[in-house]
mmCIF file of N, CA and C in Angstrom:
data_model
loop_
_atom_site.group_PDB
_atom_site.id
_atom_site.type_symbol
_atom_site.label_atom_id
_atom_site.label_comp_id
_atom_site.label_asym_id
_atom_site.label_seq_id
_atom_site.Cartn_x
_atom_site.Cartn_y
_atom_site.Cartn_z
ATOM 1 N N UNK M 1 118.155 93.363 99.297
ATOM 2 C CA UNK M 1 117.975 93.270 100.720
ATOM 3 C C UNK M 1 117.251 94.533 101.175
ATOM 4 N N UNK M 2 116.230 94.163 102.139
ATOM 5 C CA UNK M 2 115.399 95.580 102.609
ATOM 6 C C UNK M 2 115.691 96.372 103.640
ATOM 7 N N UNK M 3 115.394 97.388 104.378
ATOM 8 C CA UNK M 3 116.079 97.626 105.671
ATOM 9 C C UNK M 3 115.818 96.988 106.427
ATOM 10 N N UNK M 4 114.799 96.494 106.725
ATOM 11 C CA UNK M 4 114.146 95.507 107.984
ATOM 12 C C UNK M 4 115.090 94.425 107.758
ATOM 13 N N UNK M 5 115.364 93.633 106.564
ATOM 14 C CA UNK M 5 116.343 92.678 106.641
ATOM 15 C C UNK M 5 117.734 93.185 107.284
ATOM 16 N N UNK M 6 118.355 94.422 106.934
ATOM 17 C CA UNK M 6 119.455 94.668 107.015
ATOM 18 C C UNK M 6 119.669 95.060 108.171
ATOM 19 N N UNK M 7 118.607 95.302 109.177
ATOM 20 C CA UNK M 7 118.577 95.932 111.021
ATOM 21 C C UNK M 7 118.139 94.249 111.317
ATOM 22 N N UNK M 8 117.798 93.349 110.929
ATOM 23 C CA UNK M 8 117.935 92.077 111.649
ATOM 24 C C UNK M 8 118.673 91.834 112.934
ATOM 25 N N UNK M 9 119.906 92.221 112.993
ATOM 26 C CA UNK M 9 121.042 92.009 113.592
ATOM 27 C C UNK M 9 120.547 92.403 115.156
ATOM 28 N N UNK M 10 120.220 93.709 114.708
ATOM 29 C CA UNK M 10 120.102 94.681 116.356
ATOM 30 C C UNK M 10 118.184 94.520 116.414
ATOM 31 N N UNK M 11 117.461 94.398 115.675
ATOM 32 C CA UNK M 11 116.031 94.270 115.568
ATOM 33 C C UNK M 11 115.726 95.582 115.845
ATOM 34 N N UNK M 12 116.015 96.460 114.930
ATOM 35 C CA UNK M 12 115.792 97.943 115.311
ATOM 36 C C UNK M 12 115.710 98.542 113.680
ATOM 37 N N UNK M 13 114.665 98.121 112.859
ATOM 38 C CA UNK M 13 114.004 98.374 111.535
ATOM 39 C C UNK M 13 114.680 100.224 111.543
ATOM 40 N N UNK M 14 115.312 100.640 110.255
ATOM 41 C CA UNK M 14 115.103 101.648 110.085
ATOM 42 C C UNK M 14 114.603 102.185 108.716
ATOM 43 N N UNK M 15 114.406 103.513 108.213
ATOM 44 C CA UNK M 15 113.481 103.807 107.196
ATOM 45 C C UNK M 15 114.700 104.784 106.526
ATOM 46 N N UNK M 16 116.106 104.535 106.139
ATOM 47 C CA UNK M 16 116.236 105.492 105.293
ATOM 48 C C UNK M 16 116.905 104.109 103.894
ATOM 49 N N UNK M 17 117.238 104.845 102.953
ATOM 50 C CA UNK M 17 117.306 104.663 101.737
ATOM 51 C C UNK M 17 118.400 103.773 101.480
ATOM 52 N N UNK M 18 117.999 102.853 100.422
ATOM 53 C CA UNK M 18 119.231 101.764 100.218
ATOM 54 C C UNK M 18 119.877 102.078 99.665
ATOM 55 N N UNK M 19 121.351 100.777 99.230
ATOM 56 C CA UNK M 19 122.324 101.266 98.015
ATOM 57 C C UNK M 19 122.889 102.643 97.933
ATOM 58 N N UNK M 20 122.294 102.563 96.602
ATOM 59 C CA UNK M 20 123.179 103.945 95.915
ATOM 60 C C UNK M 20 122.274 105.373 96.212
ATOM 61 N N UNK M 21 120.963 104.956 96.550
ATOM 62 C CA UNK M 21 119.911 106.397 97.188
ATOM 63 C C UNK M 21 120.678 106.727 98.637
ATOM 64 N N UNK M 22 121.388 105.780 99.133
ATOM 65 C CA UNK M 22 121.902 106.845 100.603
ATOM 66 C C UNK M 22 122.957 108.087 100.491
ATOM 67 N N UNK M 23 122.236 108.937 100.637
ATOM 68 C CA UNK M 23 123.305 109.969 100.582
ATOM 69 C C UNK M 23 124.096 110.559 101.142
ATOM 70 N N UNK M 24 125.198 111.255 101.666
ATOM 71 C CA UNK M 24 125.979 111.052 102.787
ATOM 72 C C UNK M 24 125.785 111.790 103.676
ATOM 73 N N UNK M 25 125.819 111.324 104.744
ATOM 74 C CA UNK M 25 124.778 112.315 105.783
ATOM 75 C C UNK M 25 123.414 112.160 105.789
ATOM 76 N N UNK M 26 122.618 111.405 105.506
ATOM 77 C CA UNK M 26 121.781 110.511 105.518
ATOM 78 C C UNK M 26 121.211 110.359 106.729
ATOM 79 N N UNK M 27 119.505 111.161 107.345
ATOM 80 C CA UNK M 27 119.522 111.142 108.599
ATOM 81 C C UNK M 27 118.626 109.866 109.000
ATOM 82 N N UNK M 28 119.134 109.077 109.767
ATOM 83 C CA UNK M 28 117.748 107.941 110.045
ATOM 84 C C UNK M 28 116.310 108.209 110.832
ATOM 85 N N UNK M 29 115.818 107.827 110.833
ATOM 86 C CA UNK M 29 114.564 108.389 111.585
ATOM 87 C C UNK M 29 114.290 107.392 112.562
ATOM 88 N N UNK M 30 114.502 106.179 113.413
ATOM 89 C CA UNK M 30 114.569 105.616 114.214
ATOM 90 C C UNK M 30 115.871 105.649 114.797
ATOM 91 N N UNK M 31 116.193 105.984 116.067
ATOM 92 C CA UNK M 31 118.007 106.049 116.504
ATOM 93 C C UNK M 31 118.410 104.392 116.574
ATOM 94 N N UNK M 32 119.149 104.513 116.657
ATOM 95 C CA UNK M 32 120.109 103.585 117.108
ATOM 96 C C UNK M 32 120.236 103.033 118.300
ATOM 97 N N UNK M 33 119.691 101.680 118.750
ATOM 98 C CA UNK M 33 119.789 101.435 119.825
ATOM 99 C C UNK M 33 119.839 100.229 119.955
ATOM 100 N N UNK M 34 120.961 99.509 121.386
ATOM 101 C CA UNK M 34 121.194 98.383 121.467
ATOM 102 C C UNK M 34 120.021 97.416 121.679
ATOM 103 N N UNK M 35 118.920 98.662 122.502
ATOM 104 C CA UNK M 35 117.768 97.690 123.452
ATOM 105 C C UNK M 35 116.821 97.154 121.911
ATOM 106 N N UNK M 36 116.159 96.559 121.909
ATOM 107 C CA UNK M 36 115.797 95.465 121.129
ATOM 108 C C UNK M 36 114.187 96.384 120.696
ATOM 109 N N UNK M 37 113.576 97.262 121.660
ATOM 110 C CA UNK M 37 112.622 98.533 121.601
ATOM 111 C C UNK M 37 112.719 99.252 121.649
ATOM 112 N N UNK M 38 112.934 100.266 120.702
ATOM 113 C CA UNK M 38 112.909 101.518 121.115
ATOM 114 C C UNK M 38 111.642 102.390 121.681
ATOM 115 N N UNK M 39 110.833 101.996 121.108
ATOM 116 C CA UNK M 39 109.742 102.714 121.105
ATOM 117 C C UNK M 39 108.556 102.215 122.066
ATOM 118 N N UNK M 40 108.992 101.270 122.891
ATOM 119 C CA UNK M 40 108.423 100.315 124.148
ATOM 120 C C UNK M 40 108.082 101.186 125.240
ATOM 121 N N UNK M 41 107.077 100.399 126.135
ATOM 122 C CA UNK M 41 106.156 101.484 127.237
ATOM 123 C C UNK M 41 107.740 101.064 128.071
ATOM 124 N N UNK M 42 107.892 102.294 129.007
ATOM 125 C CA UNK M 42 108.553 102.675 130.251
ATOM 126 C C UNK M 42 108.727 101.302 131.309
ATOM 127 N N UNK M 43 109.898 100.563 131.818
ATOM 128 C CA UNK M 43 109.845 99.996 132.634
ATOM 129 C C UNK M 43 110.675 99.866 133.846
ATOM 130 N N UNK M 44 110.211 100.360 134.790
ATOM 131 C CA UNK M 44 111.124 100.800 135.851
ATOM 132 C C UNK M 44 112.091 100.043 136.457
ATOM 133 N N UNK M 45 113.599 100.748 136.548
ATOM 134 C CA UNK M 45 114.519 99.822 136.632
ATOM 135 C C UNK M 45 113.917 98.770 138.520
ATOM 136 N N UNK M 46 113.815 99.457 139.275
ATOM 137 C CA UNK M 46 113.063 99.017 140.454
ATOM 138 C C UNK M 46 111.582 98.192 140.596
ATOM 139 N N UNK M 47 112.339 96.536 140.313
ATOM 140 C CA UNK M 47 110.823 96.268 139.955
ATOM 141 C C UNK M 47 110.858 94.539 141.085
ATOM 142 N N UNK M 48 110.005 94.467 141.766
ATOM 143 C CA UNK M 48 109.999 93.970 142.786
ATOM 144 C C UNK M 48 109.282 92.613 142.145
ATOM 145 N N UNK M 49 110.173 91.315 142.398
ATOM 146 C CA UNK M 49 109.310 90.387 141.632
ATOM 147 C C UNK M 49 108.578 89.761 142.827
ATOM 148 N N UNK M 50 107.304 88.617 142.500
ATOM 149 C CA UNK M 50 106.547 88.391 143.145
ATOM 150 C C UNK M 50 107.022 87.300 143.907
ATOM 151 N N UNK M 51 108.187 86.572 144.003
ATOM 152 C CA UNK M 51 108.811 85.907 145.081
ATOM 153 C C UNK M 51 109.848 86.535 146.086
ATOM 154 N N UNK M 52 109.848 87.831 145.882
ATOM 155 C CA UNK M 52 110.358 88.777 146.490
ATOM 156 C C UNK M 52 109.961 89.324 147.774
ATOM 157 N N UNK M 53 108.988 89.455 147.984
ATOM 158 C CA UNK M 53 107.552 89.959 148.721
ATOM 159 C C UNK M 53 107.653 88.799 149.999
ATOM 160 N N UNK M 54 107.965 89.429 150.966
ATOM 161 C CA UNK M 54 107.626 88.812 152.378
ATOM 162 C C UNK M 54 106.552 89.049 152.815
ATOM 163 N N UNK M 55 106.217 88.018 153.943
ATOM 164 C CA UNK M 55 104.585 88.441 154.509
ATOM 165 C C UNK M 55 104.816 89.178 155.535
ATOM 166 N N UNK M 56 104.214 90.030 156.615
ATOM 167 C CA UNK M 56 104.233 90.481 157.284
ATOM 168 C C UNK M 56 105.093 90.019 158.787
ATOM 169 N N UNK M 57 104.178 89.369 158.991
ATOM 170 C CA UNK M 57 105.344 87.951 159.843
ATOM 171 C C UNK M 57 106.756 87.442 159.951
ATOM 172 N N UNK M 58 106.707 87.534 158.626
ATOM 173 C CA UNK M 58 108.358 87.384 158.148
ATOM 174 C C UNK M 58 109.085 89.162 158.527
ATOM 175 N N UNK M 59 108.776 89.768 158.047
ATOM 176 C CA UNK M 59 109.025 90.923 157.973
ATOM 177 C C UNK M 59 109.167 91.354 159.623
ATOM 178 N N UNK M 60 108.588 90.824 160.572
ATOM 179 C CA UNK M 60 108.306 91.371 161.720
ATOM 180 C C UNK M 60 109.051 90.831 162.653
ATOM 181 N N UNK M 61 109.556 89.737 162.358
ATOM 182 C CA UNK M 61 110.583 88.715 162.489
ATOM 183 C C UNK M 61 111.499 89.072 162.262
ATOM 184 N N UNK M 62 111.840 89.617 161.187
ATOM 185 C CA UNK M 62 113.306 90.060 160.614
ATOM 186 C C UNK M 62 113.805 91.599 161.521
ATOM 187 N N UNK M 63 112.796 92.152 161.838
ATOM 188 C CA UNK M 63 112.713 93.421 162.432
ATOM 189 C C UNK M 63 113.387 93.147 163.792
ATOM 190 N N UNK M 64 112.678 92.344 164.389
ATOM 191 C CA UNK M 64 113.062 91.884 165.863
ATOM 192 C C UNK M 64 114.262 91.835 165.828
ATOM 193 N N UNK M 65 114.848 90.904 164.753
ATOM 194 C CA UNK M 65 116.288 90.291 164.910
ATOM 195 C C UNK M 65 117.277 91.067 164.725
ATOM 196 N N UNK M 66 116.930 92.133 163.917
ATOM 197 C CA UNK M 66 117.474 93.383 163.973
ATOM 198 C C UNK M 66 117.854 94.274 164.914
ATOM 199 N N UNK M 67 116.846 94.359 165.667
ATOM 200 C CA UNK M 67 116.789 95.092 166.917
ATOM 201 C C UNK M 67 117.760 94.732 168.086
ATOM 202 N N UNK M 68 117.323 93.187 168.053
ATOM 203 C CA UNK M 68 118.360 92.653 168.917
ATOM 204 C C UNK M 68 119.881 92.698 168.602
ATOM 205 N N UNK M 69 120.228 92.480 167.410
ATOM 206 C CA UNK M 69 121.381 92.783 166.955
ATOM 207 C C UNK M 69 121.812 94.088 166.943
ATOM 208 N N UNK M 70 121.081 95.329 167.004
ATOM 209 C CA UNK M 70 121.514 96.573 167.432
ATOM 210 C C UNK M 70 122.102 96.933 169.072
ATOM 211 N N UNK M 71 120.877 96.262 169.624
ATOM 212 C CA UNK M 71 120.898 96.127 171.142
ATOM 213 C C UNK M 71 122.291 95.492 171.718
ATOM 214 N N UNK M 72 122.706 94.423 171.165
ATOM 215 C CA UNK M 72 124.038 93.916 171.529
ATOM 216 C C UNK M 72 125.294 94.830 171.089
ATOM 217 N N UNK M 73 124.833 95.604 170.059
ATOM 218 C CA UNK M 73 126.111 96.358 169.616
ATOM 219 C C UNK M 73 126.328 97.626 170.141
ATOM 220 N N UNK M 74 124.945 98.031 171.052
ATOM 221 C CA UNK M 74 124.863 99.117 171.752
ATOM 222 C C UNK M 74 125.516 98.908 173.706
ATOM 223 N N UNK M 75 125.194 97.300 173.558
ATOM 224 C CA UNK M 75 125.782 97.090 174.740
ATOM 225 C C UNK M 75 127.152 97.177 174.766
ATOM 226 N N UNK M 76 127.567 96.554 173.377
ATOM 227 C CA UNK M 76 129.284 96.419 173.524
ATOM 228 C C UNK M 76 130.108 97.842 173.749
ATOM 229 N N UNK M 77 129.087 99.047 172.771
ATOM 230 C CA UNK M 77 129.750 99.842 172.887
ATOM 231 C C UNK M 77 129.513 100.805 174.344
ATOM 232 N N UNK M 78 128.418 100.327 174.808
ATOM 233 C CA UNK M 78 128.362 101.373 176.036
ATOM 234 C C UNK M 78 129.582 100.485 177.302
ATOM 235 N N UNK M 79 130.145 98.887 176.891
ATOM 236 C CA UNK M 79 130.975 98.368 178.021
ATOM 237 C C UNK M 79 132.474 98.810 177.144
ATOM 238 N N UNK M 80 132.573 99.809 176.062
ATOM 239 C CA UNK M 80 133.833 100.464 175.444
ATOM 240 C C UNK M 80 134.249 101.468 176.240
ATOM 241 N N UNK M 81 133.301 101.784 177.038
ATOM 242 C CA UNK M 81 133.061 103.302 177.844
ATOM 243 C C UNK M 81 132.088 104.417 176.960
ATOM 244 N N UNK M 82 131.520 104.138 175.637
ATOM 245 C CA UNK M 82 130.754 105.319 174.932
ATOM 246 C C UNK M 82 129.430 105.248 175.602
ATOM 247 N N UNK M 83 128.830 106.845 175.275
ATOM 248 C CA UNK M 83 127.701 106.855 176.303
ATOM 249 C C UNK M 83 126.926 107.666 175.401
ATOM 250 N N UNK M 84 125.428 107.647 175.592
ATOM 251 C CA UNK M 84 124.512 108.123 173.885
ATOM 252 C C UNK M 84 124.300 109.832 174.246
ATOM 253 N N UNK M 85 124.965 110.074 175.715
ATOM 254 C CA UNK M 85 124.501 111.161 175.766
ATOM 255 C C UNK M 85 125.629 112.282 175.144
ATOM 256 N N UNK M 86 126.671 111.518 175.314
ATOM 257 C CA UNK M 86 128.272 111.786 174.610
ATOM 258 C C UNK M 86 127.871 112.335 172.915
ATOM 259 N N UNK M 87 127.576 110.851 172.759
ATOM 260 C CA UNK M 87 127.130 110.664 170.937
ATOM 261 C C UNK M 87 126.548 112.425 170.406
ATOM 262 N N UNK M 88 125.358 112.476 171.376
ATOM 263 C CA UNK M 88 124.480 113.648 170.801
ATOM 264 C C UNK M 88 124.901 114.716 171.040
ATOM 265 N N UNK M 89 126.277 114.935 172.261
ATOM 266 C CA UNK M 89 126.699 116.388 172.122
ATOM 267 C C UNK M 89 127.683 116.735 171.116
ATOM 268 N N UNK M 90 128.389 115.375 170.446
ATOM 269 C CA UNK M 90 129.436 115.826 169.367
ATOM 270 C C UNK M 90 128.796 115.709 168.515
ATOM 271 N N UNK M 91 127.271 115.241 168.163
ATOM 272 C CA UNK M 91 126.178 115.484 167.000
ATOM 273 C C UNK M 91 125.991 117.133 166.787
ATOM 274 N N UNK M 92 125.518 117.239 168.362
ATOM 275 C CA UNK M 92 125.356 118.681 168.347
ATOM 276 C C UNK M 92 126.340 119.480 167.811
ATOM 277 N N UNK M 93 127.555 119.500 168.443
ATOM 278 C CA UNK M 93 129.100 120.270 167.876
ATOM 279 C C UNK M 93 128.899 120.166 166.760
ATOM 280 N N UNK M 94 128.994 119.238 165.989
ATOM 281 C CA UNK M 94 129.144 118.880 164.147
ATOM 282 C C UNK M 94 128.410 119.587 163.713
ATOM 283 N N UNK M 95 126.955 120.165 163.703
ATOM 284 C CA UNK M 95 125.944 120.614 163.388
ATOM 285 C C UNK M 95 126.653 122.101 163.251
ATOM 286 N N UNK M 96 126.909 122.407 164.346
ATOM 287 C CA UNK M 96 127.153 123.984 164.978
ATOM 288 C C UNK M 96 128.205 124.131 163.945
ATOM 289 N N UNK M 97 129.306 123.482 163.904
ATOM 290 C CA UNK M 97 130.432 123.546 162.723
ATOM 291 C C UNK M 97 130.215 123.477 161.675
ATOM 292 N N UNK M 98 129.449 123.149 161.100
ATOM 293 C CA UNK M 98 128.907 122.712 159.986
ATOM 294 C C UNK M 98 128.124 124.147 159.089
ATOM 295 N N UNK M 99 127.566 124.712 160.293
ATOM 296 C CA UNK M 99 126.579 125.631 160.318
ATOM 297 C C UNK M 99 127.505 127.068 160.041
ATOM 298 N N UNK M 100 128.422 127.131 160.736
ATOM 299 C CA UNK M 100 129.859 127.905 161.040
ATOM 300 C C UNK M 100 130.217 127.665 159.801
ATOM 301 N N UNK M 101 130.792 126.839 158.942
ATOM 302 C CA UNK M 101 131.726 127.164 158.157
ATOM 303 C C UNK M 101 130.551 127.125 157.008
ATOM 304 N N UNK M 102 129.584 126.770 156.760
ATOM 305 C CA UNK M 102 128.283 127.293 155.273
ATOM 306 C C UNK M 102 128.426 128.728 155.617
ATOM 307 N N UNK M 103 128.528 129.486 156.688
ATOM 308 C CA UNK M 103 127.908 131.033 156.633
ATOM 309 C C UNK M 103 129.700 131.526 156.044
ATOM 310 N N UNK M 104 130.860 130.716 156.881
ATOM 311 C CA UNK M 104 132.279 130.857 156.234
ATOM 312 C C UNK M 104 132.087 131.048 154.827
ATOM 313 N N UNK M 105 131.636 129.972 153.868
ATOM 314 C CA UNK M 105 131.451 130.020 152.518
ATOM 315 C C UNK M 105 131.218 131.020 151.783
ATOM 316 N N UNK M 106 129.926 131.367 152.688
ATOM 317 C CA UNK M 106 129.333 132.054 151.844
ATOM 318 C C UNK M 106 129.680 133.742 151.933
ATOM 319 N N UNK M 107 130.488 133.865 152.720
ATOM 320 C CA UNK M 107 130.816 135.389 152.975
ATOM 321 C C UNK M 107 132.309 134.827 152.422
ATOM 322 N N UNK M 108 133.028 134.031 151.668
ATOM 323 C CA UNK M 108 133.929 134.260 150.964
ATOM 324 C C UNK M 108 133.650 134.207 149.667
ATOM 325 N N UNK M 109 132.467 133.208 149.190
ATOM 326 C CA UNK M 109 132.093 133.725 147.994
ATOM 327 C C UNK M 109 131.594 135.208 147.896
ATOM 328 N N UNK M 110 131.035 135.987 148.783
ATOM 329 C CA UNK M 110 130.685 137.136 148.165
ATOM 330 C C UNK M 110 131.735 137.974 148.066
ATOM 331 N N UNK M 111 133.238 137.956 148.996
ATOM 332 C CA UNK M 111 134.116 138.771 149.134
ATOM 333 C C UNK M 111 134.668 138.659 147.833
ATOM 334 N N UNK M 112 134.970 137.432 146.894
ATOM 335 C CA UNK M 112 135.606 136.801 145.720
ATOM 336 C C UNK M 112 134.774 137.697 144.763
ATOM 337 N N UNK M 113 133.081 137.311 144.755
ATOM 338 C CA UNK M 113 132.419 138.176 143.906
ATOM 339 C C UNK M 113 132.981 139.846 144.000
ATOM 340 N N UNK M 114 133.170 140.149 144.711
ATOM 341 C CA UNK M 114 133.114 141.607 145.329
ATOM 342 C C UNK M 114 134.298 141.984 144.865
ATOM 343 N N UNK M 115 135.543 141.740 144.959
ATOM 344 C CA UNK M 115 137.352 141.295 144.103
ATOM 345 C C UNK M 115 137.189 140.713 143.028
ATOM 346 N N UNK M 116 136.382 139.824 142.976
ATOM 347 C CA UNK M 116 136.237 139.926 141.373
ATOM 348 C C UNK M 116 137.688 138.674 140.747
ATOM 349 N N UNK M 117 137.514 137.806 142.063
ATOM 350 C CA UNK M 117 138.614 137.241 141.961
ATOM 351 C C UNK M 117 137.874 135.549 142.649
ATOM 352 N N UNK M 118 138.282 134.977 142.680
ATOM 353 C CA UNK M 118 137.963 133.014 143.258
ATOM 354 C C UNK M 118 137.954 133.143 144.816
ATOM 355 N N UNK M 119 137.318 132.021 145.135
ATOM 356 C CA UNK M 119 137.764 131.865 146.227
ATOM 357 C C UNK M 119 138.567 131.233 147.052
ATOM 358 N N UNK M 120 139.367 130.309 146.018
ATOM 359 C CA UNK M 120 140.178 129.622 145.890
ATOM 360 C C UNK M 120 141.442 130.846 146.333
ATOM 361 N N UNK M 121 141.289 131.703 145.437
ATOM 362 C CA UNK M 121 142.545 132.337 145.928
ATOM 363 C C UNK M 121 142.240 133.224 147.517
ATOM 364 N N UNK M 122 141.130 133.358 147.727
ATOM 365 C CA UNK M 122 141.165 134.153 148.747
ATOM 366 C C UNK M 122 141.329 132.962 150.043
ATOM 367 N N UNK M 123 141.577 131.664 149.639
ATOM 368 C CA UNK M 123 141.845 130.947 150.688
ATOM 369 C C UNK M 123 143.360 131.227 151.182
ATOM 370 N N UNK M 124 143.887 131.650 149.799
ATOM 371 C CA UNK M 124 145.910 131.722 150.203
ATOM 372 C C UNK M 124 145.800 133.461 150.658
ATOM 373 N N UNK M 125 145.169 134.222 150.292
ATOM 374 C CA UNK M 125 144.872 135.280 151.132
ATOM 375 C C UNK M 125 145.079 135.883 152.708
ATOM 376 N N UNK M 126 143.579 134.559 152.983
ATOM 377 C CA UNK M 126 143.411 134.385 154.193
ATOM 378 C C UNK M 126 144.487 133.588 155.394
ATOM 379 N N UNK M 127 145.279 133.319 154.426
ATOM 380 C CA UNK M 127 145.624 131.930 155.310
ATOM 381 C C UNK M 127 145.390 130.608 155.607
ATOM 382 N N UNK M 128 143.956 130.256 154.615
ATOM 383 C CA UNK M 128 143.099 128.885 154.834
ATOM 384 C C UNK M 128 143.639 127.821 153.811
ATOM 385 N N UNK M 129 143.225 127.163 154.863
ATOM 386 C CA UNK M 129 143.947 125.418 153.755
ATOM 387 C C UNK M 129 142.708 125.206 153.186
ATOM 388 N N UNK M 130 142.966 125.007 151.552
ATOM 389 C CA UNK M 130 141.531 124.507 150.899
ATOM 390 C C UNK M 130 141.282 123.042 151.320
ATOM 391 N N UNK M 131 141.152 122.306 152.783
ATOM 392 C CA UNK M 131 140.880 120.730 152.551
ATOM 393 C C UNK M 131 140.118 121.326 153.872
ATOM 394 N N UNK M 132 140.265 122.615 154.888
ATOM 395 C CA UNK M 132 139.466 123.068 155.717
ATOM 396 C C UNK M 132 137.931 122.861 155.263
#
């Protein structure tokens, strides 16, 4: 039996030595692989088939309906009492906090560097809950 016969199974031919010539530890020179090519051109997992493809129209259509369906959900929530001008000042806040505790970070990592110690511990130090 040849190797090509004996990689049948997985269709992945390899080139080392039969029988009693394999020696142990025996390196193959093609790897091991389930896919059926190894050595096959690149094919991107993202691949758009050709009944896939809307026309423009369609597409512009779908957009609309979208819109409108945003529009109703913007109505419901502005008759909840929410208001967009609300939305963007606790956008704003989040930002500012956000901004606040990266510069926090980073002046406890350097204090840790500086002690020569985590910052993990300089949270029980400080007083800070690590889920802050």
């Amino acid at each position: 039996m040849n190797t090509e016969q004996s990689a049948g199974a997985n269709n992945c031919p390899v080139s080392t030595p039969e029988g009693k010539d394999v020696r142990k530890g025996a390196v193959k020179r093609t790897p091991f692989s389930k896919f059926k090519k190894v050595h096959s051109n690149f094919k991107s997992p993202l691949q758009v088939c050709e009944s896939a493809k809307v026309s423009p129209a369609e597409e512009v259509a779908e957009l609309v309906r979208r819109r409108e369906q945003l529009d109703i959900e913007i109505t419901q929530l502005e008759a909840e009492g929410y208001r967009v001008d609300e939305l963007e000042h606790h956008i704003d806040m989040l930002h500012e906090y956000n901004d606040i505790k990266d510069i926090g970070q980073s002046l406890l990592g350097r204090i840790a560097a500086l002690r020569g110690t985590t910052t993990r511990d300089l949270y029980s130090q400080f007083g800070l809950e690590l889920d802050d």
